[in-house]
Coordinates of C-alpha atoms in Angstrom, one line a residue:
X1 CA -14.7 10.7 -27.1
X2 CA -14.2 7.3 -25.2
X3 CA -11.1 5.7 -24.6
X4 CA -9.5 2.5 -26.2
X5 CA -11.7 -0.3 -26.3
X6 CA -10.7 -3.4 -27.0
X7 CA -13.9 -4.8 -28.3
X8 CA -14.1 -2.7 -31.1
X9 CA -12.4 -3.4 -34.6
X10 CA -12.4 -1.4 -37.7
X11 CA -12.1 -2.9 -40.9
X12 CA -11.6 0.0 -44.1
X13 CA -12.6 -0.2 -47.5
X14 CA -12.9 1.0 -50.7
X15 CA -15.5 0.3 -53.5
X16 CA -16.9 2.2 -57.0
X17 CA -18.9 4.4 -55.2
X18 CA -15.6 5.9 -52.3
X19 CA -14.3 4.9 -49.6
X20 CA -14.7 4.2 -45.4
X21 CA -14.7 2.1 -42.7
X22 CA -16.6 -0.4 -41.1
X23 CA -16.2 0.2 -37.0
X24 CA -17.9 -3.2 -35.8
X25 CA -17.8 -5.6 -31.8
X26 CA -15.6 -7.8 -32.2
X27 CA -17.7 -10.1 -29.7
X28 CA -20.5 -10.3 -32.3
X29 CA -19.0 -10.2 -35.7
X30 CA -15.8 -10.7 -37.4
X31 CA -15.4 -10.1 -40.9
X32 CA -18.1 -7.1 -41.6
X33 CA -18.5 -5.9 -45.3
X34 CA -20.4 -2.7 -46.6
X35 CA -23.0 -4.8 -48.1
X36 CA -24.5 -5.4 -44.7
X37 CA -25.6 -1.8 -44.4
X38 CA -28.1 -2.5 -47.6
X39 CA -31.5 -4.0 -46.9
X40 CA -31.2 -4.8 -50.4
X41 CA -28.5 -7.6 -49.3
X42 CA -30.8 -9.0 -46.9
X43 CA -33.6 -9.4 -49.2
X44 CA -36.8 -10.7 -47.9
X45 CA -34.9 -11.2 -44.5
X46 CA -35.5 -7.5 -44.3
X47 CA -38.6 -5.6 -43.5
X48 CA -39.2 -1.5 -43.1
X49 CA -40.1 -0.5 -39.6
X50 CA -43.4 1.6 -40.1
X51 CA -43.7 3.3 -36.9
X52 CA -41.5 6.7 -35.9
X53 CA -38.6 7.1 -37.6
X54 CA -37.5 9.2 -41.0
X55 CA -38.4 5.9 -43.3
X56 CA -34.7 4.8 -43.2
X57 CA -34.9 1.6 -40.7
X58 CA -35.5 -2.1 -41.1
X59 CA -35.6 -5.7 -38.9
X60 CA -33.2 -7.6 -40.2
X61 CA -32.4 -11.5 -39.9
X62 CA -29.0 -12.1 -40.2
X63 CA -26.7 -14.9 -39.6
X64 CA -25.5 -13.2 -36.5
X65 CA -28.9 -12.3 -34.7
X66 CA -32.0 -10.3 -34.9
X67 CA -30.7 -6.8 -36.1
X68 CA -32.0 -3.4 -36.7
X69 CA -30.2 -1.1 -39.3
X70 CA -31.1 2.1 -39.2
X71 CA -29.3 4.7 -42.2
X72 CA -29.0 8.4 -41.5
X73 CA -31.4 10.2 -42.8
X74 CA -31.7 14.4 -42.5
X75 CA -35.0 16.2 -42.0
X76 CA -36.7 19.4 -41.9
X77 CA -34.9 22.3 -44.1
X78 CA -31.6 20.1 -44.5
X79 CA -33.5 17.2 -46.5
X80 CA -34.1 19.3 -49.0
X81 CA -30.6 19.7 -50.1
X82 CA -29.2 16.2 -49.4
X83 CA -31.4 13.6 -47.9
X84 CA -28.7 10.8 -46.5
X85 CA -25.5 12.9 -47.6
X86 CA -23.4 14.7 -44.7
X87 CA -20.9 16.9 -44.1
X88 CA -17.0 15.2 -43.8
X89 CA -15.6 16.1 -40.9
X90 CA -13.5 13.3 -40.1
X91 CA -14.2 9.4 -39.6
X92 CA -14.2 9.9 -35.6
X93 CA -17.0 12.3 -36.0
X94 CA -19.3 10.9 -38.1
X95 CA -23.3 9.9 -36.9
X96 CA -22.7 6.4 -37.1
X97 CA -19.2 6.5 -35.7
X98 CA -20.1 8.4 -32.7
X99 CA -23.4 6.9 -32.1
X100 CA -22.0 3.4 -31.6
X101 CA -19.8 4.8 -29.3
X102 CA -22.0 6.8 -27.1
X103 CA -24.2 3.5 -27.2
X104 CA -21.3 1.3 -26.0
X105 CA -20.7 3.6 -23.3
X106 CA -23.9 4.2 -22.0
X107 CA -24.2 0.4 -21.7
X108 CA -21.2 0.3 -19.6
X109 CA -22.6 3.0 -17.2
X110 CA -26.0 1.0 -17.1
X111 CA -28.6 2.5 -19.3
X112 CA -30.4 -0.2 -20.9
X113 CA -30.1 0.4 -24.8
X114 CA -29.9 -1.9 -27.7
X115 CA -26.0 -3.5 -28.0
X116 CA -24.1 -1.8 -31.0
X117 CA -23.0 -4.3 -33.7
X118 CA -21.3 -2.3 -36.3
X119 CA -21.3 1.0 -38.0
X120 CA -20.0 1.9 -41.4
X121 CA -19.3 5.5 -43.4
X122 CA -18.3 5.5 -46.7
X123 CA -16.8 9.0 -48.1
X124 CA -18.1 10.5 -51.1
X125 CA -15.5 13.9 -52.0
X126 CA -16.9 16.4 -49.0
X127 CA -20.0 14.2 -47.9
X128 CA -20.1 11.3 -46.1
X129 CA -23.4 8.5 -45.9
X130 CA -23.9 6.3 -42.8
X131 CA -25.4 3.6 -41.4
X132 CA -25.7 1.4 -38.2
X133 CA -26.8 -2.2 -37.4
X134 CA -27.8 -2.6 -33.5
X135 CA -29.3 -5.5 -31.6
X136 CA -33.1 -5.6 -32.5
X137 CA -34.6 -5.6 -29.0
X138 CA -37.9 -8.0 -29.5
X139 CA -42.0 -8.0 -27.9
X140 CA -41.5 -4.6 -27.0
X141 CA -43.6 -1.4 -28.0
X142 CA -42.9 2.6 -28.0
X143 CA -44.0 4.8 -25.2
X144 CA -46.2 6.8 -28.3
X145 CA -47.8 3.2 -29.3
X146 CA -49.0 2.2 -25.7
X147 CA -50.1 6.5 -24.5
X148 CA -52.2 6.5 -28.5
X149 CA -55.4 4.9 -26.7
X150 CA -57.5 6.3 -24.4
X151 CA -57.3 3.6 -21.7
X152 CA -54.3 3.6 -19.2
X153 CA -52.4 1.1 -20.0
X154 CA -48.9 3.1 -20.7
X155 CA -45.7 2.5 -18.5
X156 CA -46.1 6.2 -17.0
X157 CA -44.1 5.7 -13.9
X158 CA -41.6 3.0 -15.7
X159 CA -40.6 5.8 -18.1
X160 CA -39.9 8.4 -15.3
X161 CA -37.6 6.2 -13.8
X162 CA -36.2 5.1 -16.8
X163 CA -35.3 8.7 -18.1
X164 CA -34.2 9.4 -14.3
X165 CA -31.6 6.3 -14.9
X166 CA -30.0 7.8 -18.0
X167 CA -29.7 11.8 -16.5
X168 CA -28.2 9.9 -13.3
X169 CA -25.3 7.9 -16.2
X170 CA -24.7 11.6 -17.3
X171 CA -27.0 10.4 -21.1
X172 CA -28.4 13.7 -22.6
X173 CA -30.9 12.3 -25.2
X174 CA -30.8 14.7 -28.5
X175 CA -33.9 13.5 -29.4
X176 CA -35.8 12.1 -26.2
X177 CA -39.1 11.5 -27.4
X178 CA -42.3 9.1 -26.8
X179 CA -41.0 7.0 -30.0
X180 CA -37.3 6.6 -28.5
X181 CA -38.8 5.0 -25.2
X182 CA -39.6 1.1 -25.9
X183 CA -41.1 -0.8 -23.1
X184 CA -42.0 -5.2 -23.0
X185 CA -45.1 -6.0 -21.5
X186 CA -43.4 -6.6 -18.1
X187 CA -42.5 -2.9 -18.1
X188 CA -39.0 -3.4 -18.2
X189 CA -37.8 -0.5 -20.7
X190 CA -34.5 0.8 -23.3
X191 CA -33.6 3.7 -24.7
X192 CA -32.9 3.9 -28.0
X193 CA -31.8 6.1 -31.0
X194 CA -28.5 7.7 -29.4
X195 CA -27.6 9.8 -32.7
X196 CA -26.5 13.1 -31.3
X197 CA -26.6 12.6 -27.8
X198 CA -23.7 13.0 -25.6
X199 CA -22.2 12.0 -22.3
X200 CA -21.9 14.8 -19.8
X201 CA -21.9 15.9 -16.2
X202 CA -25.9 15.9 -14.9
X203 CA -27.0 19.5 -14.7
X204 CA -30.6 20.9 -14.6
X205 CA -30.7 23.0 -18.0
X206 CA -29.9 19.6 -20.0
X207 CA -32.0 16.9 -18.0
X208 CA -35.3 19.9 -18.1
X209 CA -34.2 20.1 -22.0
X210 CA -34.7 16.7 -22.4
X211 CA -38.3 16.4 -20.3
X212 CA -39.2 19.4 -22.0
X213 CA -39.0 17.8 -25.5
X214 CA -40.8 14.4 -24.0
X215 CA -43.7 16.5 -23.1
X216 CA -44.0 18.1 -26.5
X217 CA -43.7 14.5 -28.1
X218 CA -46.7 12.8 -25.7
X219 CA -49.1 15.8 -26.6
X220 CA -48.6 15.2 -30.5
X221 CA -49.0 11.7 -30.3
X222 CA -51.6 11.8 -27.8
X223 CA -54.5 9.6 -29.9
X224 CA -57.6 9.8 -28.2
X225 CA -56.8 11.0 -25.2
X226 CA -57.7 14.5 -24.4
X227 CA -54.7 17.6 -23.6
X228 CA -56.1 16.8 -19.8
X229 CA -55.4 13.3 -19.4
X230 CA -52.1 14.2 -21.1
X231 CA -50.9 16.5 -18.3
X232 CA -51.8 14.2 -15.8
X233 CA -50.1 11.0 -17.0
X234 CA -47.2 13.7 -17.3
X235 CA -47.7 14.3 -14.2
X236 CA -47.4 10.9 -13.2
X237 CA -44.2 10.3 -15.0
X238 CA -42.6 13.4 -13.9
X239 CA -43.5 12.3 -10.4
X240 CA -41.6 8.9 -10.7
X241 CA -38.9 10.3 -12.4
X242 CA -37.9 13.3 -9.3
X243 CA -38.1 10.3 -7.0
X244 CA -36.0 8.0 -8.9
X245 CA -33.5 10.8 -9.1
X246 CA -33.9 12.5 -5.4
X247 CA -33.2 8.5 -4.5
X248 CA -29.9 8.2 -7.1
X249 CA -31.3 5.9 -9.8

């Protein structure tokens, strides 16, 4: 949990369907309603994103900038019960809640990750559903988009020491995979999708947890390339990302 933050604001509610809160930056937007977390509201100003993902995120133009929203979604076994519904367990503790948090945070310690604009719960009885609007980050493509094709034209080394920047700010990715990686065509590159990860002290079990899962991601989206050229573009992003770290960045 972070400490006080005087950017953030959070606005409550109440409508037919429960009730919740809105927890929003204050720099970016002042009067947030629950409608925003609808891409119904935005109409043709909204548009799915088709690549990684559960289905539950769109761009959306808004008054206030270039967003993305993104609703919480379950998979695997879970979905079958309850597809967007979750647990209550408090408002402090909910996806949206925490993730905007973690996000915020991470900023401050300088991982590069799209800004949190507002989050938003609304309580149903014992479940919760959730949603989160964040800074749409623009000309940039995933680490599994630019490794799909057999030439070598993926960021190998920029993604080492990218993932060697956010283990050095103490980020332990949940879900650090080759769709959570977006790169511009400078190379410069963000981290995104925070749901679930945490802030913690830098230890080897975590950080190898989190290069493990990368590795699994790259060989299912691998494309055309062969299990060979796999390991050794691995290889080369491994490489870049023990001498980011054994250098402190």
């Amino acid at each position: 949990m972070t400490g006080y933050d005087a950017a953030e604001g959070l606005t409550p509610f109440r409508d037919e369907s429960g009730y919740g809160s809105i927890l929003f930056d204050v720099t970016r937007v002042r009067q947030p309603t629950p409608v925003w977390f609808s891409p119904t509201h935005w109409g043709e100003h909204a548009r799915p994103v088709e690549s990684g993902g559960r289905g539950g995120a769109w761009y959306v133009d808004t008054p206030f900038g270039a967003m993305l929203l993104r609703r919480y979604l379950r998979g695997g076994l879970a979905s079958k019960l309850s597809r967007e519904r979750y647990w209550w367990h408090g408002g402090s503790r909910t996806r949206s809640f925490a993730e905007f948090r973690v996000t915020r945070e991470a900023a401050l310690k300088g991982v590069p990750v799209p800004r949190p604009i507002a989050a938003f719960y609304r309580r149903e009885g014992v479940f919760y559903t959730a949603a989160i609007l964040l800074e749409r980050l623009e000309n940039v493509r995933t680490l599994a988009d630019r490794s799909a094709v057999a030439s070598d034209g993926a960021p190998w080394e920029e993604a080492g020491r990218l993932i060697a920047r956010c283990h050095r700010a103490g980020l332990d990715h949940a879900d650090l995979n080759a769709h959570n990686l977006l790169f511009d065509p400078a190379g410069r590159g963000w981290v995104i999708d925070l749901d679930r990860a945490r802030l913690r002290i830098p230890e080897t079990r975590w950080r190898e947890s989190n290069l493990r899962r990368l590795e699994r991601s790259l060989r299912k989206v691998r494309g055309e390339r062969s299990l060979e050229e796999v390991a050794v573009h691995w290889k080369r992003l491994r490489g870049a990302y023990e001498q980011a770290w054994e250098r402190g960045y």
